[in-house]
mmCIF file of C-alpha atoms in Angstrom:
data_model
loop_
_atom_site.group_PDB
_atom_site.id
_atom_site.type_symbol
_atom_site.label_atom_id
_atom_site.label_comp_id
_atom_site.label_asym_id
_atom_site.label_seq_id
_atom_site.Cartn_x
_atom_site.Cartn_y
_atom_site.Cartn_z
ATOM 1 C CA MET A 1 10.130 -54.211 18.135
ATOM 2 C CA ASP A 2 11.863 -50.845 19.100
ATOM 3 C CA ASP A 3 10.359 -47.533 20.070
ATOM 4 C CA GLY A 4 10.544 -46.317 16.353
ATOM 5 C CA GLY A 5 8.715 -49.433 14.884
ATOM 6 C CA VAL A 6 6.117 -49.033 17.375
ATOM 7 C CA LEU A 7 5.590 -45.491 16.914
ATOM 8 C CA ASP A 8 5.643 -46.253 13.035
ATOM 9 C CA LYS A 9 2.776 -48.912 13.361
ATOM 10 C CA LEU A 10 0.671 -46.537 15.644
ATOM 11 C CA GLN A 11 0.933 -43.795 12.888
ATOM 12 C CA LYS A 12 -0.109 -46.239 10.083
ATOM 13 C CA GLU A 13 -3.200 -47.406 12.371
ATOM 14 C CA ALA A 14 -4.093 -43.697 12.931
ATOM 15 C CA GLU A 15 -4.039 -42.791 9.246
ATOM 16 C CA LEU A 16 -6.136 -45.794 8.497
ATOM 17 C CA LEU A 17 -8.531 -45.065 10.973
ATOM 18 C CA LYS A 18 -8.789 -41.382 9.738
ATOM 19 C CA THR A 19 -9.384 -42.917 6.080
ATOM 20 C CA LYS A 20 -12.098 -45.020 7.313
ATOM 21 C CA LEU A 21 -13.771 -41.931 9.088
ATOM 22 C CA LEU A 22 -13.665 -39.979 5.959
ATOM 23 C CA ALA A 23 -15.099 -42.676 4.129
ATOM 24 C CA GLU A 24 -18.039 -43.151 6.569
ATOM 25 C CA ARG A 25 -18.605 -39.155 6.457
ATOM 26 C CA SER A 26 -18.748 -39.307 2.642
ATOM 27 C CA LYS A 27 -21.423 -42.237 2.523
ATOM 28 C CA VAL A 28 -23.997 -39.668 4.435
ATOM 29 C CA LEU A 29 -22.865 -36.709 2.424
ATOM 30 C CA ASP A 30 -25.900 -36.805 -0.164
ATOM 31 C CA LYS A 31 -25.933 -33.104 -0.823
ATOM 32 C CA SER A 32 -24.162 -29.751 -0.227
ATOM 33 C CA LEU A 33 -25.219 -26.816 1.623
ATOM 34 C CA SER A 34 -25.677 -24.857 -1.766
ATOM 35 C CA GLU A 35 -27.731 -27.702 -3.199
ATOM 36 C CA VAL A 36 -30.193 -28.016 -0.142
ATOM 37 C CA THR A 37 -30.673 -24.251 -0.373
ATOM 38 C CA ALA A 38 -30.970 -24.008 -4.118
ATOM 39 C CA ALA A 39 -34.794 -22.744 -3.897
ATOM 40 C CA VAL A 40 -34.007 -20.260 -1.202
ATOM 41 C CA ASP A 41 -33.586 -16.661 -2.589
ATOM 42 C CA GLY A 42 -30.389 -15.038 -1.986
ATOM 43 C CA ILE A 43 -29.921 -11.797 -0.139
ATOM 44 C CA GLN A 44 -29.355 -9.260 -2.692
ATOM 45 C CA SER A 45 -27.865 -6.320 -0.793
ATOM 46 C CA TYR A 46 -26.866 -5.188 2.835
ATOM 47 C CA SER A 47 -25.738 -1.977 3.804
ATOM 48 C CA ALA A 48 -24.709 -0.650 7.087
ATOM 49 C CA LYS A 49 -23.031 2.786 8.177
ATOM 50 C CA ALA A 50 -20.880 3.747 11.002
ATOM 51 C CA ARG A 51 -23.321 5.186 13.476
ATOM 52 C CA ARG A 52 -20.498 5.780 16.309
ATOM 53 C CA VAL A 53 -16.943 6.178 16.475
ATOM 54 C CA LEU A 54 -15.165 5.346 19.608
ATOM 55 C CA LYS A 55 -11.956 6.978 20.148
ATOM 56 C CA GLY A 56 -9.811 6.724 23.444
ATOM 57 C CA HIS A 57 -7.319 4.079 23.067
ATOM 58 C CA THR A 58 -3.997 4.949 22.260
ATOM 59 C CA SER A 59 -2.786 1.703 20.700
ATOM 60 C CA LYS A 60 -4.317 -1.173 19.028
ATOM 61 C CA VAL A 61 -7.878 -2.258 19.948
ATOM 62 C CA LEU A 62 -7.566 -6.165 20.563
ATOM 63 C CA CYS A 63 -10.766 -7.347 21.943
ATOM 64 C CA MET A 64 -14.265 -5.835 22.687
ATOM 65 C CA ASP A 65 -17.393 -7.376 24.145
ATOM 66 C CA TRP A 66 -21.261 -6.347 24.434
ATOM 67 C CA CYS A 67 -23.099 -6.231 27.596
ATOM 68 C CA SER A 68 -26.146 -7.820 28.143
ATOM 69 C CA ASP A 69 -28.195 -4.374 28.251
ATOM 70 C CA LYS A 70 -27.236 -3.858 24.589
ATOM 71 C CA ARG A 71 -26.156 -0.474 25.241
ATOM 72 C CA HIS A 72 -22.549 -0.693 26.767
ATOM 73 C CA LEU A 73 -19.387 -2.524 25.577
ATOM 74 C CA VAL A 74 -15.949 -3.166 26.908
ATOM 75 C CA SER A 75 -12.737 -2.741 25.029
ATOM 76 C CA SER A 76 -9.121 -3.986 25.721
ATOM 77 C CA SER A 77 -6.073 -2.712 23.845
ATOM 78 C CA GLN A 78 -2.218 -3.009 23.468
ATOM 79 C CA ASP A 79 -1.821 0.235 25.229
ATOM 80 C CA GLY A 80 -2.920 -1.492 28.906
ATOM 81 C CA THR A 81 -6.247 -0.117 29.219
ATOM 82 C CA VAL A 82 -9.914 -1.438 29.246
ATOM 83 C CA ILE A 83 -12.570 0.872 28.597
ATOM 84 C CA VAL A 84 -16.136 0.692 29.085
ATOM 85 C CA TRP A 85 -18.383 2.519 26.541
ATOM 86 C CA ASP A 86 -21.990 3.688 26.392
ATOM 87 C CA ALA A 87 -22.529 3.108 22.647
ATOM 88 C CA TYR A 88 -25.842 5.408 22.624
ATOM 89 C CA THR A 89 -24.067 8.420 23.917
ATOM 90 C CA ASN A 90 -20.495 7.758 22.541
ATOM 91 C CA THR A 91 -19.036 8.320 26.122
ATOM 92 C CA LYS A 92 -16.316 6.430 28.152
ATOM 93 C CA GLU A 93 -17.924 5.529 31.492
ATOM 94 C CA HIS A 94 -15.075 3.505 33.210
ATOM 95 C CA VAL A 95 -11.378 3.597 32.141
ATOM 96 C CA ILE A 96 -9.173 1.160 33.868
ATOM 97 C CA SER A 97 -5.290 1.036 33.507
ATOM 98 C CA ILE A 98 -3.626 -2.117 34.075
ATOM 99 C CA ARG A 99 0.101 -2.596 34.657
ATOM 100 C CA THR A 100 0.518 -4.907 31.377
ATOM 101 C CA ILE A 101 0.559 -4.198 27.568
ATOM 102 C CA TRP A 102 -1.381 -6.439 25.164
ATOM 103 C CA LEU A 103 -4.718 -7.081 27.036
ATOM 104 C CA MET A 104 -5.763 -9.707 24.313
ATOM 105 C CA ALA A 105 -9.054 -10.664 26.187
ATOM 106 C CA CYS A 106 -12.066 -8.834 27.879
ATOM 107 C CA ALA A 107 -15.457 -9.922 28.647
ATOM 108 C CA PHE A 108 -18.566 -8.444 30.270
ATOM 109 C CA ALA A 109 -20.311 -10.555 33.028
ATOM 110 C CA PRO A 110 -23.843 -11.472 32.216
ATOM 111 C CA SER A 111 -25.199 -9.173 34.951
ATOM 112 C CA GLY A 112 -23.091 -6.387 33.515
ATOM 113 C CA ALA A 113 -21.732 -5.797 36.968
ATOM 114 C CA ALA A 114 -18.201 -6.715 36.228
ATOM 115 C CA ILE A 115 -15.526 -7.224 33.418
ATOM 116 C CA ALA A 116 -12.875 -9.745 33.115
ATOM 117 C CA THR A 117 -9.729 -9.195 31.217
ATOM 118 C CA GLY A 118 -6.055 -10.574 30.792
ATOM 119 C CA GLY A 119 -3.269 -10.777 27.950
ATOM 120 C CA LEU A 120 0.601 -11.166 28.443
ATOM 121 C CA ASP A 121 0.315 -11.080 31.953
ATOM 122 C CA ASN A 122 -0.887 -14.775 31.739
ATOM 123 C CA LYS A 123 -3.912 -13.931 34.290
ATOM 124 C CA CYS A 124 -7.591 -13.676 34.041
ATOM 125 C CA THR A 125 -8.568 -10.725 36.487
ATOM 126 C CA LEU A 126 -11.932 -9.417 37.447
ATOM 127 C CA TYR A 127 -12.965 -5.956 37.850
ATOM 128 C CA PRO A 128 -16.260 -4.745 39.463
ATOM 129 C CA ILE A 129 -17.809 -1.689 37.536
ATOM 130 C CA ASN A 130 -20.754 -0.680 39.742
ATOM 131 C CA SER A 131 -18.880 0.658 42.357
ATOM 132 C CA SER A 132 -16.728 4.046 42.427
ATOM 133 C CA GLU A 133 -13.519 4.617 40.546
ATOM 134 C CA HIS A 134 -10.975 4.241 43.539
ATOM 135 C CA SER A 135 -12.219 0.767 44.255
ATOM 136 C CA TYR A 136 -11.352 -0.969 40.902
ATOM 137 C CA PHE A 137 -8.032 -2.082 42.005
ATOM 138 C CA THR A 138 -9.080 -2.691 45.795
ATOM 139 C CA LYS A 139 -11.679 -4.900 44.734
ATOM 140 C CA LYS A 140 -10.218 -6.549 41.700
ATOM 141 C CA LYS A 141 -10.061 -10.390 41.863
ATOM 142 C CA LEU A 142 -7.600 -12.630 40.392
ATOM 143 C CA VAL A 143 -9.537 -15.403 38.875
ATOM 144 C CA GLY A 144 -6.793 -17.817 37.378
ATOM 145 C CA THR A 145 -3.417 -18.081 35.944
ATOM 146 C CA HIS A 146 -2.108 -19.813 32.778
ATOM 147 C CA THR A 147 1.718 -20.543 31.883
ATOM 148 C CA SER A 148 1.276 -18.554 28.887
ATOM 149 C CA TYR A 149 -0.496 -15.552 27.438
ATOM 150 C CA LEU A 150 -4.260 -15.343 27.898
ATOM 151 C CA SER A 151 -5.860 -15.159 24.315
ATOM 152 C CA CYS A 152 -9.678 -15.281 25.225
ATOM 153 C CA CYS A 153 -12.212 -15.322 27.997
ATOM 154 C CA LYS A 154 -15.876 -15.925 28.389
ATOM 155 C CA PHE A 155 -18.310 -16.192 31.181
ATOM 156 C CA PHE A 156 -19.882 -19.515 31.066
ATOM 157 C CA ASN A 157 -23.466 -18.817 31.627
ATOM 158 C CA SER A 158 -23.284 -17.145 35.039
ATOM 159 C CA ASP A 159 -21.124 -14.514 36.833
ATOM 160 C CA ASN A 160 -19.505 -17.397 38.764
ATOM 161 C CA LEU A 161 -18.079 -19.434 35.996
ATOM 162 C CA ILE A 162 -15.401 -17.936 33.360
ATOM 163 C CA LEU A 163 -13.651 -19.856 30.470
ATOM 164 C CA THR A 164 -10.166 -19.126 29.430
ATOM 165 C CA ALA A 165 -7.856 -19.853 26.555
ATOM 166 C CA SER A 166 -4.249 -19.507 26.262
ATOM 167 C CA GLY A 167 -0.972 -19.720 24.572
ATOM 168 C CA ASP A 168 0.110 -22.696 26.580
ATOM 169 C CA SER A 169 -2.277 -24.728 24.415
ATOM 170 C CA THR A 170 -5.175 -25.115 27.138
ATOM 171 C CA CYS A 171 -8.584 -23.872 27.981
ATOM 172 C CA ALA A 172 -9.669 -23.705 31.578
ATOM 173 C CA LEU A 173 -12.783 -23.358 33.379
ATOM 174 C CA TRP A 174 -12.642 -21.273 36.767
ATOM 175 C CA ASP A 175 -14.583 -20.594 39.829
ATOM 176 C CA VAL A 176 -14.682 -16.837 40.056
ATOM 177 C CA GLU A 177 -15.817 -16.610 43.829
ATOM 178 C CA SER A 178 -12.887 -19.028 44.960
ATOM 179 C CA GLY A 179 -10.257 -18.654 42.051
ATOM 180 C CA THR A 180 -10.156 -22.354 41.793
ATOM 181 C CA LEU A 181 -9.487 -24.417 38.485
ATOM 182 C CA LEU A 182 -12.499 -26.652 38.061
ATOM 183 C CA GLN A 183 -11.519 -28.185 34.789
ATOM 184 C CA SER A 184 -8.701 -28.101 32.428
ATOM 185 C CA PHE A 185 -9.149 -28.783 28.600
ATOM 186 C CA ARG A 186 -5.993 -30.315 26.974
ATOM 187 C CA GLY A 187 -5.843 -31.398 23.364
ATOM 188 C CA HIS A 188 -4.718 -28.522 21.059
ATOM 189 C CA LEU A 189 -0.921 -28.816 19.896
ATOM 190 C CA GLY A 190 -0.509 -25.170 19.659
ATOM 191 C CA ASP A 191 -1.803 -21.956 20.869
ATOM 192 C CA VAL A 192 -5.442 -21.775 21.514
ATOM 193 C CA MET A 193 -6.421 -18.445 20.038
ATOM 194 C CA SER A 194 -10.249 -18.223 20.607
ATOM 195 C CA LEU A 195 -13.294 -20.093 22.299
ATOM 196 C CA ASP A 196 -17.092 -19.623 22.255
ATOM 197 C CA VAL A 197 -19.753 -20.950 24.636
ATOM 198 C CA SER A 198 -22.674 -22.796 23.288
ATOM 199 C CA PRO A 199 -25.997 -20.688 23.085
ATOM 200 C CA THR A 200 -27.825 -23.944 24.301
ATOM 201 C CA GLU A 201 -27.276 -23.976 28.091
ATOM 202 C CA CYS A 202 -28.419 -27.622 28.442
ATOM 203 C CA TYR A 203 -25.340 -28.767 26.104
ATOM 204 C CA ASN A 204 -22.612 -27.499 28.464
ATOM 205 C CA THR A 205 -20.293 -27.294 25.500
ATOM 206 C CA PHE A 206 -17.884 -24.761 24.102
ATOM 207 C CA VAL A 207 -15.782 -24.712 21.030
ATOM 208 C CA SER A 208 -12.228 -23.600 20.706
ATOM 209 C CA GLY A 209 -9.641 -22.723 17.934
ATOM 210 C CA GLY A 210 -6.108 -22.873 17.771
ATOM 211 C CA CYS A 211 -2.920 -22.420 15.880
ATOM 212 C CA ASP A 212 -2.917 -26.085 15.018
ATOM 213 C CA GLY A 213 -5.708 -25.367 12.527
ATOM 214 C CA MET A 214 -7.925 -27.324 14.637
ATOM 215 C CA ALA A 215 -11.506 -26.490 15.898
ATOM 216 C CA MET A 216 -12.412 -28.616 19.114
ATOM 217 C CA VAL A 217 -15.775 -28.978 20.590
ATOM 218 C CA TRP A 218 -15.582 -29.585 24.793
ATOM 219 C CA ASP A 219 -17.701 -31.007 27.346
ATOM 220 C CA VAL A 220 -17.248 -28.849 30.416
ATOM 221 C CA ARG A 221 -18.575 -31.664 32.669
ATOM 222 C CA ASN A 222 -15.655 -34.028 32.119
ATOM 223 C CA GLY A 223 -12.955 -31.865 30.143
ATOM 224 C CA GLN A 224 -13.158 -34.195 27.323
ATOM 225 C CA CYS A 225 -12.977 -33.321 23.472
ATOM 226 C CA VAL A 226 -16.098 -34.579 22.129
ATOM 227 C CA GLN A 227 -15.628 -33.521 18.437
ATOM 228 C CA ALA A 228 -12.768 -32.318 16.550
ATOM 229 C CA PHE A 229 -12.704 -30.580 13.134
ATOM 230 C CA ASP A 230 -9.774 -29.849 10.516
ATOM 231 C CA GLY A 231 -9.813 -28.146 7.210
ATOM 232 C CA HIS A 232 -8.136 -24.971 7.819
ATOM 233 C CA GLU A 233 -4.545 -24.600 6.156
ATOM 234 C CA SER A 234 -3.230 -22.167 8.815
ATOM 235 C CA ASP A 235 -4.218 -20.789 12.283
ATOM 236 C CA ILE A 236 -7.731 -20.281 13.463
ATOM 237 C CA ASN A 237 -7.919 -16.888 14.969
ATOM 238 C CA THR A 238 -11.746 -17.069 15.822
ATOM 239 C CA VAL A 239 -14.746 -19.252 16.340
ATOM 240 C CA ARG A 240 -18.418 -18.641 16.985
ATOM 241 C CA PHE A 241 -21.345 -20.698 17.380
ATOM 242 C CA HIS A 242 -24.332 -20.174 14.929
ATOM 243 C CA PRO A 243 -27.450 -18.974 17.001
ATOM 244 C CA CYS A 244 -29.152 -22.342 16.921
ATOM 245 C CA GLY A 245 -26.233 -23.825 18.691
ATOM 246 C CA GLU A 246 -26.021 -26.879 16.077
ATOM 247 C CA ALA A 247 -23.134 -25.332 13.980
ATOM 248 C CA PHE A 248 -20.297 -22.729 14.384
ATOM 249 C CA ALA A 249 -17.763 -20.757 12.197
ATOM 250 C CA SER A 250 -14.221 -20.293 12.221
ATOM 251 C CA GLY A 251 -11.881 -17.853 10.724
ATOM 252 C CA SER A 252 -8.256 -18.284 9.698
ATOM 253 C CA ASP A 253 -4.919 -16.839 8.567
ATOM 254 C CA ASP A 254 -5.756 -18.830 5.330
ATOM 255 C CA ALA A 255 -8.156 -16.081 4.188
ATOM 256 C CA THR A 256 -11.346 -18.454 4.524
ATOM 257 C CA LEU A 257 -14.342 -18.664 6.805
ATOM 258 C CA ARG A 258 -15.475 -22.096 7.368
ATOM 259 C CA MET A 259 -18.870 -23.472 8.848
ATOM 260 C CA PHE A 260 -19.012 -26.885 10.776
ATOM 261 C CA ASP A 261 -22.222 -28.586 11.483
ATOM 262 C CA LEU A 262 -22.012 -30.795 14.993
ATOM 263 C CA ARG A 263 -24.892 -33.101 13.709
ATOM 264 C CA ALA A 264 -23.222 -33.891 10.457
ATOM 265 C CA ASP A 265 -19.680 -34.050 12.053
ATOM 266 C CA ARG A 266 -17.973 -32.183 9.051
ATOM 267 C CA GLU A 267 -17.264 -28.848 7.336
ATOM 268 C CA ILE A 268 -20.471 -27.957 5.429
ATOM 269 C CA SER A 269 -19.424 -24.548 3.795
ATOM 270 C CA CYS A 270 -16.433 -22.551 3.044
ATOM 271 C CA PHE A 271 -16.598 -18.734 2.605
ATOM 272 C CA LYS A 272 -13.551 -17.632 0.305
ATOM 273 C CA ARG A 273 -12.974 -15.633 -2.813
ATOM 274 C CA GLN A 274 -9.747 -15.355 -4.988
ATOM 275 C CA SER A 275 -9.808 -11.704 -4.262
ATOM 276 C CA ILE A 276 -9.290 -12.357 -0.558
ATOM 277 C CA LEU A 277 -5.741 -12.637 0.191
ATOM 278 C CA PHE A 278 -5.718 -11.586 4.027
ATOM 279 C CA GLY A 279 -6.606 -13.589 7.021
ATOM 280 C CA CYS A 280 -9.727 -13.296 8.988
ATOM 281 C CA ASN A 281 -9.339 -12.448 12.750
ATOM 282 C CA ALA A 282 -13.197 -12.166 13.976
ATOM 283 C CA VAL A 283 -16.372 -13.653 13.024
ATOM 284 C CA ASP A 284 -20.048 -13.420 13.997
ATOM 285 C CA PHE A 285 -23.487 -14.178 13.107
ATOM 286 C CA SER A 286 -26.518 -11.939 12.617
ATOM 287 C CA LEU A 287 -29.185 -12.561 15.274
ATOM 288 C CA SER A 288 -31.163 -14.779 12.699
ATOM 289 C CA GLY A 289 -28.080 -16.611 11.621
ATOM 290 C CA ARG A 290 -28.681 -15.920 7.921
ATOM 291 C CA LEU A 291 -25.502 -13.461 7.849
ATOM 292 C CA LEU A 292 -22.111 -14.123 8.670
ATOM 293 C CA PHE A 293 -19.841 -11.238 9.393
ATOM 294 C CA GLY A 294 -15.933 -11.536 8.988
ATOM 295 C CA GLY A 295 -13.234 -9.069 10.045
ATOM 296 C CA TYR A 296 -10.062 -9.311 7.942
ATOM 297 C CA ASN A 297 -6.434 -8.021 8.094
ATOM 298 C CA ASP A 298 -7.065 -6.155 4.887
ATOM 299 C CA TYR A 299 -8.972 -3.509 6.966
ATOM 300 C CA THR A 300 -12.513 -4.679 5.575
ATOM 301 C CA VAL A 301 -15.590 -6.516 6.909
ATOM 302 C CA ASN A 302 -17.048 -9.132 4.672
ATOM 303 C CA VAL A 303 -20.752 -9.828 4.945
ATOM 304 C CA TRP A 304 -21.482 -13.464 3.658
ATOM 305 C CA ASP A 305 -25.054 -15.204 2.962
ATOM 306 C CA VAL A 306 -24.673 -18.436 5.207
ATOM 307 C CA LEU A 307 -27.226 -20.488 3.062
ATOM 308 C CA LYS A 308 -25.952 -19.466 -0.278
ATOM 309 C CA VAL A 309 -22.356 -19.258 0.906
ATOM 310 C CA GLN A 310 -22.075 -16.295 -0.958
ATOM 311 C CA ARG A 311 -20.667 -12.698 -0.310
ATOM 312 C CA VAL A 312 -23.491 -10.219 0.180
ATOM 313 C CA THR A 313 -21.008 -7.018 0.286
ATOM 314 C CA ILE A 314 -17.696 -5.785 1.638
ATOM 315 C CA ILE A 315 -17.516 -2.810 4.105
ATOM 316 C CA TYR A 316 -14.261 -0.820 4.040
ATOM 317 C CA ALA A 317 -14.388 -0.492 8.070
ATOM 318 C CA HIS A 318 -11.164 0.764 9.491
ATOM 319 C CA GLU A 319 -7.429 2.167 8.416
ATOM 320 C CA ASN A 320 -5.736 -0.918 9.828
ATOM 321 C CA ARG A 321 -6.662 -4.674 10.357
ATOM 322 C CA VAL A 322 -9.918 -5.416 11.996
ATOM 323 C CA SER A 323 -9.147 -7.170 15.072
ATOM 324 C CA CYS A 324 -12.345 -7.998 16.560
ATOM 325 C CA LEU A 325 -16.181 -7.889 15.756
ATOM 326 C CA LYS A 326 -19.414 -8.447 17.590
ATOM 327 C CA VAL A 327 -23.029 -8.254 16.889
ATOM 328 C CA SER A 328 -24.952 -6.370 19.517
ATOM 329 C CA PRO A 329 -27.366 -8.767 21.653
ATOM 330 C CA ASP A 330 -30.387 -7.331 20.107
ATOM 331 C CA GLY A 331 -29.141 -7.874 16.627
ATOM 332 C CA THR A 332 -29.604 -4.259 15.415
ATOM 333 C CA GLY A 333 -25.994 -3.502 14.652
ATOM 334 C CA PHE A 334 -22.619 -4.862 15.290
ATOM 335 C CA CYS A 335 -19.131 -3.319 16.520
ATOM 336 C CA THR A 336 -15.730 -3.508 15.219
ATOM 337 C CA GLY A 337 -12.405 -2.896 16.788
ATOM 338 C CA SER A 338 -9.040 -2.172 15.021
ATOM 339 C CA TRP A 339 -5.544 -1.591 15.192
ATOM 340 C CA ASP A 340 -6.071 1.936 14.025
ATOM 341 C CA SER A 341 -6.957 2.295 17.741
ATOM 342 C CA MET A 342 -10.769 2.940 17.150
ATOM 343 C CA LEU A 343 -14.084 0.961 17.599
ATOM 344 C CA LYS A 344 -16.918 1.824 15.430
ATOM 345 C CA VAL A 345 -20.766 0.694 15.858
ATOM 346 C CA TRP A 346 -22.383 -0.014 12.431
ATOM 347 C CA ALA A 347 -26.048 -0.256 11.814
#
């Protein structure tokens, strides 16, 4: 049998296995989420106002992250700057200019003593922020380098471990102190755009979403993909774990948000409306997990009731696409960043 025949045989076998898997999943699908929560009262209204408008970037805001102190946040921009803000006083505490454009990723260390950032330079770099301004670059530390752009970075439950996602179709776990690669995660067939760490520390897992339309759950101990979910019809731009750690949400260019349950091993809800035509760039849950926030390319934030799978309200947030969104650690508000170069804190 020639190579073409072997390939055809393997493809047919894979399709057969996929059909059997879908059949097994459908057997245990006794009810939908909306049927299970039929007796639960829906959220009738939700309102939020822009309490702070943070101006300082001169170009598109691409990423932001909250500090664990619930007060400070960091943002990165196309203009090559990273800014640490005091959300209470509306002031800039640190401004770091980096010799690259399109800083697509930034993250606060759990201790709040450092930030990590990267972008089109393919590198993840750590900057200490608890020292004088002149020591930003003398004390900066190169953590790791990918073969394509850095799209996302997250600290993994400590200041000394960081996860990165890249346009080279991989994710990586790095040791910050030594700058060594601890584990590489390969499985996506396109650029990896986002990742999120499970809030349940004992699980040792994280989820990633990519331009192949797949969301994958990984075990950091062996580098293996333990669950894979499809359903989106276009690129996945963002993923976020539910606070319980047993489910996650994803947002895509197909103008939908989808929620996947790890225990059921399937999609359990799809958040969409006919009037929503633009892709979603950022998602996050409220502290209780009842509300799901989505930032879209049509300049809006849609707020969804997770249990009823219904839109609660729409917030006309910015003058350009909403590129990032994060709920504060104490759950009292959320911050959005946009291509209009501004960040806004809502409550």
